mmCIF file of C-alpha atoms and ligand atoms in Angstrom:
data_model
loop_
_atom_site.group_PDB
_atom_site.id
_atom_site.type_symbol
_atom_site.label_atom_id
_atom_site.label_comp_id
_atom_site.label_asym_id
_atom_site.label_seq_id
_atom_site.Cartn_x
_atom_site.Cartn_y
_atom_site.Cartn_z
ATOM 1 C CA MET U 739 -28.203 -12.222 -9.987
ATOM 2 C CA LYS U 740 -28.644 -16.007 -10.050
ATOM 3 C CA LYS U 741 -25.228 -16.250 -11.621
ATOM 4 C CA ILE U 742 -23.670 -14.178 -8.831
ATOM 5 C CA SER U 743 -25.364 -16.335 -6.188
ATOM 6 C CA ALA U 744 -24.101 -19.532 -7.791
ATOM 7 C CA ARG U 745 -20.568 -18.193 -8.180
ATOM 8 C CA LEU U 746 -20.585 -16.903 -4.625
ATOM 9 C CA ALA U 747 -21.647 -20.314 -3.326
ATOM 10 C CA ALA U 748 -18.875 -22.006 -5.329
ATOM 11 C CA VAL U 749 -16.199 -19.586 -4.100
ATOM 12 C CA ARG U 750 -17.358 -19.940 -0.493
ATOM 13 C CA ALA U 751 -17.273 -23.732 -0.783
ATOM 14 C CA GLU U 752 -13.705 -23.634 -2.132
ATOM 15 C CA MET U 753 -12.708 -21.214 0.618
ATOM 16 C CA ALA U 754 -14.137 -23.540 3.273
ATOM 17 C CA ASP U 755 -12.390 -26.579 1.754
ATOM 18 C CA ALA U 756 -9.062 -24.754 1.724
ATOM 19 C CA ALA U 757 -9.498 -23.687 5.352
ATOM 20 C CA ARG U 758 -10.277 -27.247 6.447
ATOM 21 C CA ARG U 759 -7.310 -28.645 4.531
ATOM 22 C CA ALA U 760 -5.124 -26.314 6.591
ATOM 23 C CA GLY U 761 -6.845 -27.238 9.856
ATOM 24 C CA ARG U 762 -8.454 -23.808 10.060
ATOM 25 C CA ARG U 763 -12.050 -22.762 10.669
ATOM 26 C CA PRO U 764 -13.893 -21.565 7.528
ATOM 27 C CA GLU U 765 -15.437 -18.686 9.514
ATOM 28 C CA ASP U 766 -11.964 -17.267 10.146
ATOM 29 C CA VAL U 767 -11.571 -16.288 6.478
ATOM 30 C CA ARG U 768 -13.455 -13.300 5.060
ATOM 31 C CA LEU U 769 -14.384 -12.728 1.457
ATOM 32 C CA VAL U 770 -13.986 -9.248 -0.001
ATOM 33 C CA ALA U 771 -15.868 -9.157 -3.311
ATOM 34 C CA VAL U 772 -13.930 -6.920 -5.699
ATOM 35 C CA THR U 773 -16.406 -4.886 -7.758
ATOM 36 C CA LYS U 774 -14.042 -2.498 -9.565
ATOM 37 C CA THR U 775 -15.188 -1.586 -13.109
ATOM 38 C CA HIS U 776 -18.630 -3.110 -12.457
ATOM 39 C CA PRO U 777 -21.685 -0.844 -12.245
ATOM 40 C CA PRO U 778 -23.688 -0.057 -9.096
ATOM 41 C CA ALA U 779 -26.312 -2.659 -10.059
ATOM 42 C CA VAL U 780 -23.681 -5.389 -9.755
ATOM 43 C CA VAL U 781 -22.694 -4.162 -6.291
ATOM 44 C CA ALA U 782 -26.359 -4.171 -5.266
ATOM 45 C CA ALA U 783 -26.807 -7.687 -6.674
ATOM 46 C CA ALA U 784 -23.728 -8.918 -4.818
ATOM 47 C CA VAL U 785 -25.032 -7.539 -1.532
ATOM 48 C CA ALA U 786 -28.457 -9.063 -2.216
ATOM 49 C CA ALA U 787 -26.692 -12.404 -2.808
ATOM 50 C CA GLY U 788 -25.072 -12.189 0.622
ATOM 51 C CA VAL U 789 -21.732 -10.440 0.082
ATOM 52 C CA THR U 790 -20.787 -8.609 3.295
ATOM 53 C CA ALA U 791 -17.626 -6.791 2.159
ATOM 54 C CA ILE U 792 -16.721 -5.205 -1.149
ATOM 55 C CA GLY U 793 -13.404 -3.972 -2.526
ATOM 56 C CA GLU U 794 -12.813 -1.042 -4.858
ATOM 57 C CA ASN U 795 -9.588 0.245 -6.423
ATOM 58 C CA TYR U 796 -10.377 3.677 -7.807
ATOM 59 C CA LEU U 797 -11.644 6.587 -5.739
ATOM 60 C CA GLN U 798 -13.459 8.469 -8.472
ATOM 61 C CA GLU U 799 -15.290 5.297 -9.429
ATOM 62 C CA ALA U 800 -16.108 4.492 -5.807
ATOM 63 C CA ASP U 801 -17.351 8.033 -5.237
ATOM 64 C CA GLU U 802 -19.779 7.764 -8.151
ATOM 65 C CA LYS U 803 -20.861 4.232 -7.292
ATOM 66 C CA PHE U 804 -21.569 4.751 -3.604
ATOM 67 C CA THR U 805 -23.376 7.999 -4.384
ATOM 68 C CA ALA U 806 -25.513 6.212 -7.009
ATOM 69 C CA LEU U 807 -26.276 3.446 -4.519
ATOM 70 C CA GLY U 808 -27.210 6.001 -1.871
ATOM 71 C CA TRP U 809 -24.762 4.492 0.596
ATOM 72 C CA PRO U 810 -23.759 6.702 3.529
ATOM 73 C CA ASP U 811 -20.229 7.837 4.290
ATOM 74 C CA ALA U 812 -17.990 5.299 6.001
ATOM 75 C CA GLY U 813 -19.031 4.505 9.539
ATOM 76 C CA GLY U 814 -22.652 5.293 8.680
ATOM 77 C CA GLY U 815 -23.995 1.779 8.267
ATOM 78 C CA ALA U 816 -23.717 0.851 4.582
ATOM 79 C CA PRO U 817 -25.032 -2.655 3.746
ATOM 80 C CA ALA U 818 -21.478 -3.963 3.199
ATOM 81 C CA ALA U 819 -18.078 -3.101 4.633
ATOM 82 C CA ARG U 820 -16.005 -1.165 2.109
ATOM 83 C CA HIS U 821 -12.349 -2.035 1.596
ATOM 84 C CA PHE U 822 -10.084 0.206 -0.450
ATOM 85 C CA ILE U 823 -7.566 -2.012 -2.259
ATOM 86 C CA GLY U 824 -6.074 0.302 -4.901
ATOM 87 C CA HIS U 825 -2.936 2.372 -4.812
ATOM 88 C CA LEU U 826 -3.633 5.344 -2.552
ATOM 89 C CA GLN U 827 -2.041 8.701 -3.340
ATOM 90 C CA ALA U 828 -1.784 11.209 -0.528
ATOM 91 C CA ASN U 829 -3.964 13.757 -2.333
ATOM 92 C CA LYS U 830 -6.799 11.207 -2.532
ATOM 93 C CA ALA U 831 -6.670 10.211 1.122
ATOM 94 C CA ARG U 832 -9.617 12.427 2.050
ATOM 95 C CA LYS U 833 -11.907 10.665 -0.379
ATOM 96 C CA ALA U 834 -10.670 7.279 0.789
ATOM 97 C CA ALA U 835 -11.315 8.141 4.438
ATOM 98 C CA ARG U 836 -14.760 9.423 3.531
ATOM 99 C CA TRP U 837 -16.004 6.294 1.789
ATOM 100 C CA PHE U 838 -14.082 3.331 3.172
ATOM 101 C CA GLU U 839 -14.110 1.612 6.538
ATOM 102 C CA TYR U 840 -11.005 -0.342 5.709
ATOM 103 C CA ILE U 841 -7.903 0.822 3.819
ATOM 104 C CA GLU U 842 -5.846 -2.215 2.839
ATOM 105 C CA THR U 843 -3.102 -0.432 0.927
ATOM 106 C CA VAL U 844 -1.289 1.802 3.414
ATOM 107 C CA ASP U 845 2.299 1.812 2.205
ATOM 108 C CA SER U 846 3.985 4.493 4.306
ATOM 109 C CA ALA U 847 3.964 6.025 7.778
ATOM 110 C CA ALA U 848 3.195 9.419 6.197
ATOM 111 C CA LEU U 849 0.058 8.097 4.531
ATOM 112 C CA ALA U 850 -1.044 6.477 7.793
ATOM 113 C CA ALA U 851 -0.542 9.770 9.648
ATOM 114 C CA ARG U 852 -2.638 11.601 7.060
ATOM 115 C CA LEU U 853 -5.431 9.019 7.333
ATOM 116 C CA ASP U 854 -5.279 9.339 11.108
ATOM 117 C CA ARG U 855 -5.873 13.098 10.885
ATOM 118 C CA LEU U 856 -8.748 12.657 8.438
ATOM 119 C CA ALA U 857 -10.391 9.997 10.599
ATOM 120 C CA GLU U 858 -10.051 12.279 13.599
ATOM 121 C CA GLU U 859 -11.809 15.084 11.684
ATOM 122 C CA GLN U 860 -14.642 12.651 11.000
ATOM 123 C CA GLY U 861 -14.748 11.536 14.600
ATOM 124 C CA ARG U 862 -14.128 7.895 13.876
ATOM 125 C CA ARG U 863 -11.562 5.171 13.710
ATOM 126 C CA LEU U 864 -10.299 3.706 10.471
ATOM 127 C CA ASP U 865 -9.096 0.126 10.074
ATOM 128 C CA ILE U 866 -5.950 -0.232 8.029
ATOM 129 C CA LEU U 867 -3.656 -2.919 6.717
ATOM 130 C CA LEU U 868 -0.045 -2.310 5.815
ATOM 131 C CA GLN U 869 0.711 -3.259 2.241
ATOM 132 C CA ILE U 870 3.922 -5.234 2.053
ATOM 133 C CA ASN U 871 6.020 -5.686 -1.063
ATOM 134 C CA ILE U 872 6.791 -9.286 -0.231
ATOM 135 C CA SER U 873 8.017 -10.234 -3.706
ATOM 136 C CA GLY U 874 10.512 -7.358 -3.707
ATOM 137 C CA GLU U 875 9.647 -6.384 -7.272
ATOM 138 C CA ASP U 876 10.807 -2.824 -7.927
ATOM 139 C CA GLU U 877 7.661 -1.667 -9.657
ATOM 140 C CA LYS U 878 5.383 -2.755 -6.845
ATOM 141 C CA SER U 879 4.201 -0.471 -4.096
ATOM 142 C CA GLY U 880 4.320 -1.620 -0.534
ATOM 143 C CA ILE U 881 6.591 -1.427 2.468
ATOM 144 C CA SER U 882 9.727 -3.491 2.336
ATOM 145 C CA PRO U 883 9.661 -6.348 4.873
ATOM 146 C CA HIS U 884 12.831 -4.876 6.393
ATOM 147 C CA ASN U 885 11.174 -1.539 7.131
ATOM 148 C CA VAL U 886 7.828 -2.595 8.485
ATOM 149 C CA GLU U 887 8.897 -2.898 12.115
ATOM 150 C CA GLY U 888 9.956 0.755 12.170
ATOM 151 C CA VAL U 889 6.695 1.834 10.510
ATOM 152 C CA LEU U 890 4.679 -0.058 13.125
ATOM 153 C CA ALA U 891 6.489 1.736 15.908
ATOM 154 C CA THR U 892 5.427 5.146 14.564
ATOM 155 C CA LEU U 893 1.846 4.032 13.873
ATOM 156 C CA ALA U 894 1.290 2.806 17.385
ATOM 157 C CA LYS U 895 0.859 6.397 18.561
ATOM 158 C CA LEU U 896 -1.947 7.226 16.135
ATOM 159 C CA ALA U 897 -5.302 7.032 17.933
ATOM 160 C CA HIS U 898 -7.683 7.199 14.944
ATOM 161 C CA ILE U 899 -6.348 4.375 12.868
ATOM 162 C CA GLN U 900 -6.254 0.787 13.961
ATOM 163 C CA VAL U 901 -3.653 -1.445 12.356
ATOM 164 C CA ARG U 902 -5.303 -4.838 11.780
ATOM 165 C CA GLY U 903 -2.632 -6.684 9.869
ATOM 166 C CA LEU U 904 -0.782 -7.019 6.587
ATOM 167 C CA MET U 905 -1.767 -7.161 2.933
ATOM 168 C CA THR U 906 0.115 -8.141 -0.175
ATOM 169 C CA ILE U 907 -0.551 -8.390 -3.873
ATOM 170 C CA GLY U 908 1.107 -11.593 -5.006
ATOM 171 C CA ARG U 909 3.188 -11.762 -8.103
ATOM 172 C CA PHE U 910 0.867 -12.652 -10.971
ATOM 173 C CA VAL U 911 1.711 -16.160 -12.035
ATOM 174 C CA PRO U 912 -0.821 -18.437 -13.713
ATOM 175 C CA ASP U 913 0.094 -21.405 -11.520
ATOM 176 C CA PRO U 914 -1.306 -20.693 -8.030
ATOM 177 C CA GLU U 915 1.307 -22.951 -6.461
ATOM 178 C CA ALA U 916 3.963 -20.487 -7.597
ATOM 179 C CA ALA U 917 2.474 -17.870 -5.266
ATOM 180 C CA ARG U 918 2.608 -20.130 -2.217
ATOM 181 C CA ALA U 919 6.098 -19.106 -1.097
ATOM 182 C CA GLU U 920 5.117 -15.420 -1.061
ATOM 183 C CA PHE U 921 1.956 -16.071 0.929
ATOM 184 C CA ARG U 922 3.944 -18.116 3.414
ATOM 185 C CA ALA U 923 6.546 -15.361 3.657
ATOM 186 C CA LEU U 924 3.856 -12.802 4.518
ATOM 187 C CA ARG U 925 2.507 -15.040 7.281
ATOM 188 C CA GLU U 926 5.994 -15.620 8.670
ATOM 189 C CA LEU U 927 6.658 -11.890 8.613
ATOM 190 C CA ARG U 928 3.389 -11.288 10.493
ATOM 191 C CA ASP U 929 4.302 -13.931 13.084
ATOM 192 C CA ALA U 930 7.744 -12.412 13.594
ATOM 193 C CA LEU U 931 6.302 -8.895 13.930
ATOM 194 C CA ARG U 932 3.863 -10.036 16.590
ATOM 195 C CA ALA U 933 6.743 -10.606 18.938
ATOM 196 C CA VAL U 934 8.042 -7.037 18.557
ATOM 197 C CA ALA U 935 4.998 -4.911 17.654
ATOM 198 C CA PRO U 936 3.688 -2.294 20.097
ATOM 199 C CA PRO U 937 0.643 -3.540 22.050
ATOM 200 C CA THR U 938 -1.828 -1.173 20.304
ATOM 201 C CA VAL U 939 -1.040 -2.717 16.946
ATOM 202 C CA GLU U 940 -3.105 -5.753 15.926
ATOM 203 C CA LEU U 941 -1.721 -8.246 13.493
ATOM 204 C CA GLU U 942 -4.616 -10.682 13.136
ATOM 205 C CA GLU U 943 -5.348 -10.097 9.483
ATOM 206 C CA LEU U 944 -3.548 -11.326 6.397
ATOM 207 C CA SER U 945 -5.131 -10.096 3.164
ATOM 208 C CA MET U 946 -3.742 -12.189 0.325
ATOM 209 C CA GLY U 947 -5.073 -14.247 -2.555
ATOM 210 C CA MET U 948 -7.266 -13.337 -5.532
ATOM 211 C CA SER U 949 -9.497 -15.262 -7.954
ATOM 212 C CA HIS U 950 -6.904 -17.701 -9.203
ATOM 213 C CA ASP U 951 -4.960 -18.340 -6.018
ATOM 214 C CA PHE U 952 -7.217 -17.703 -2.996
ATOM 215 C CA ALA U 953 -7.271 -21.392 -2.022
ATOM 216 C CA VAL U 954 -3.470 -21.477 -1.757
ATOM 217 C CA ALA U 955 -3.527 -18.200 0.182
ATOM 218 C CA ILE U 956 -6.014 -19.647 2.672
ATOM 219 C CA GLU U 957 -3.883 -22.768 3.108
ATOM 220 C CA GLU U 958 -1.034 -20.396 3.977
ATOM 221 C CA GLY U 959 -3.037 -18.365 6.492
ATOM 222 C CA ALA U 960 -5.062 -15.692 4.652
ATOM 223 C CA THR U 961 -7.869 -14.210 6.777
ATOM 224 C CA ILE U 962 -9.091 -11.958 3.941
ATOM 225 C CA VAL U 963 -9.224 -12.940 0.271
ATOM 226 C CA ARG U 964 -10.028 -10.415 -2.463
ATOM 227 C CA VAL U 965 -11.995 -12.030 -5.276
ATOM 228 C CA GLY U 966 -13.284 -10.256 -8.382
ATOM 229 C CA SER U 967 -13.438 -12.102 -11.685
ATOM 230 C CA ARG U 968 -14.476 -15.447 -10.200
ATOM 231 C CA LEU U 969 -17.627 -13.739 -8.909
ATOM 232 C CA PHE U 970 -18.385 -11.163 -11.570
ATOM 233 C CA GLY U 971 -16.716 -12.371 -14.744
ATOM 234 C CA PRO U 972 -14.072 -10.545 -16.741
ATOM 235 C CA ARG U 973 -13.600 -6.817 -16.276
ATOM 236 C CA HIS U 974 -14.096 -4.324 -19.057
ATOM 237 C CA GLY U 975 -12.195 -1.054 -18.938
HETATM 238 C C1 PLP N 1887 -8.510 -6.417 -8.963
HETATM 239 C C2 PLP N 1887 -7.907 -6.835 -7.668
HETATM 240 C C3 PLP N 1887 -8.300 -8.033 -7.038
HETATM 241 C C4 PLP N 1887 -9.283 -9.030 -7.659
HETATM 242 O O1 PLP N 1887 -8.699 -9.669 -8.745
HETATM 243 P P1 PLP N 1887 -9.364 -10.953 -9.434
HETATM 244 O O2 PLP N 1887 -8.231 -11.645 -10.052
HETATM 245 O O3 PLP N 1887 -10.366 -10.442 -10.399
HETATM 246 O O4 PLP N 1887 -10.005 -11.745 -8.358
HETATM 247 C C5 PLP N 1887 -7.751 -8.317 -5.804
HETATM 248 N N1 PLP N 1887 -6.865 -7.503 -5.211
HETATM 249 C C6 PLP N 1887 -6.457 -6.362 -5.793
HETATM 250 C C7 PLP N 1887 -5.463 -5.506 -5.081
HETATM 251 C C8 PLP N 1887 -6.948 -6.005 -7.039
HETATM 252 O O5 PLP N 1887 -6.517 -4.877 -7.621
#
């Protein structure tokens, strides 16, 4: 618990420094604490330490964890905002819409349409980010930068999802500077899309940067960073 508090303070201080270096306000960057593979007690400790948003990758795990914690379904006032950051298969969309306020990994118009229907059934609105394959690696999921404008046009008509911005998973390279060009490319894509996106689409958010490169991501415009191991130590399993 003390360890989590100390690590959280260190990460927040580095986030604030990075924001100031870029002439940005520290309060404009949100921390999503990634708790995947860690037990419910760690999630509870993180929230007690002041974490306001958590990220999970696996729906079965999230299902068990939120049930164990006694957290209500999404939209019901859990003690932290829940971001889904894993790969989302269509047949798991119902579970995702049940437990998460924010789905960061929407990688097709079809998936967005399905989430829209599920959110409508639940009588609420779901925040989403479009996952972009900015590095162009074949094995990575995400919408190609060339296709995102067309996807946005179809999403604008969906009343139960709100597009908030873009997300990317940077190429894993040990040197954080090596990721800078990709982070910058995502911001430039966002800026270009703003000029052409339908008015109901919001493009404020840029979710990019993880434990080893969040400072560089913030310098390049990240509004959401997803940090796991720096807060909770190495993952097992
Ligand atoms: C696991 C994960 C993270 C956190 O990674 P760390 O390197 O532990 O900070 C962030 N984003 C996504 C999409 C992840 O899967």
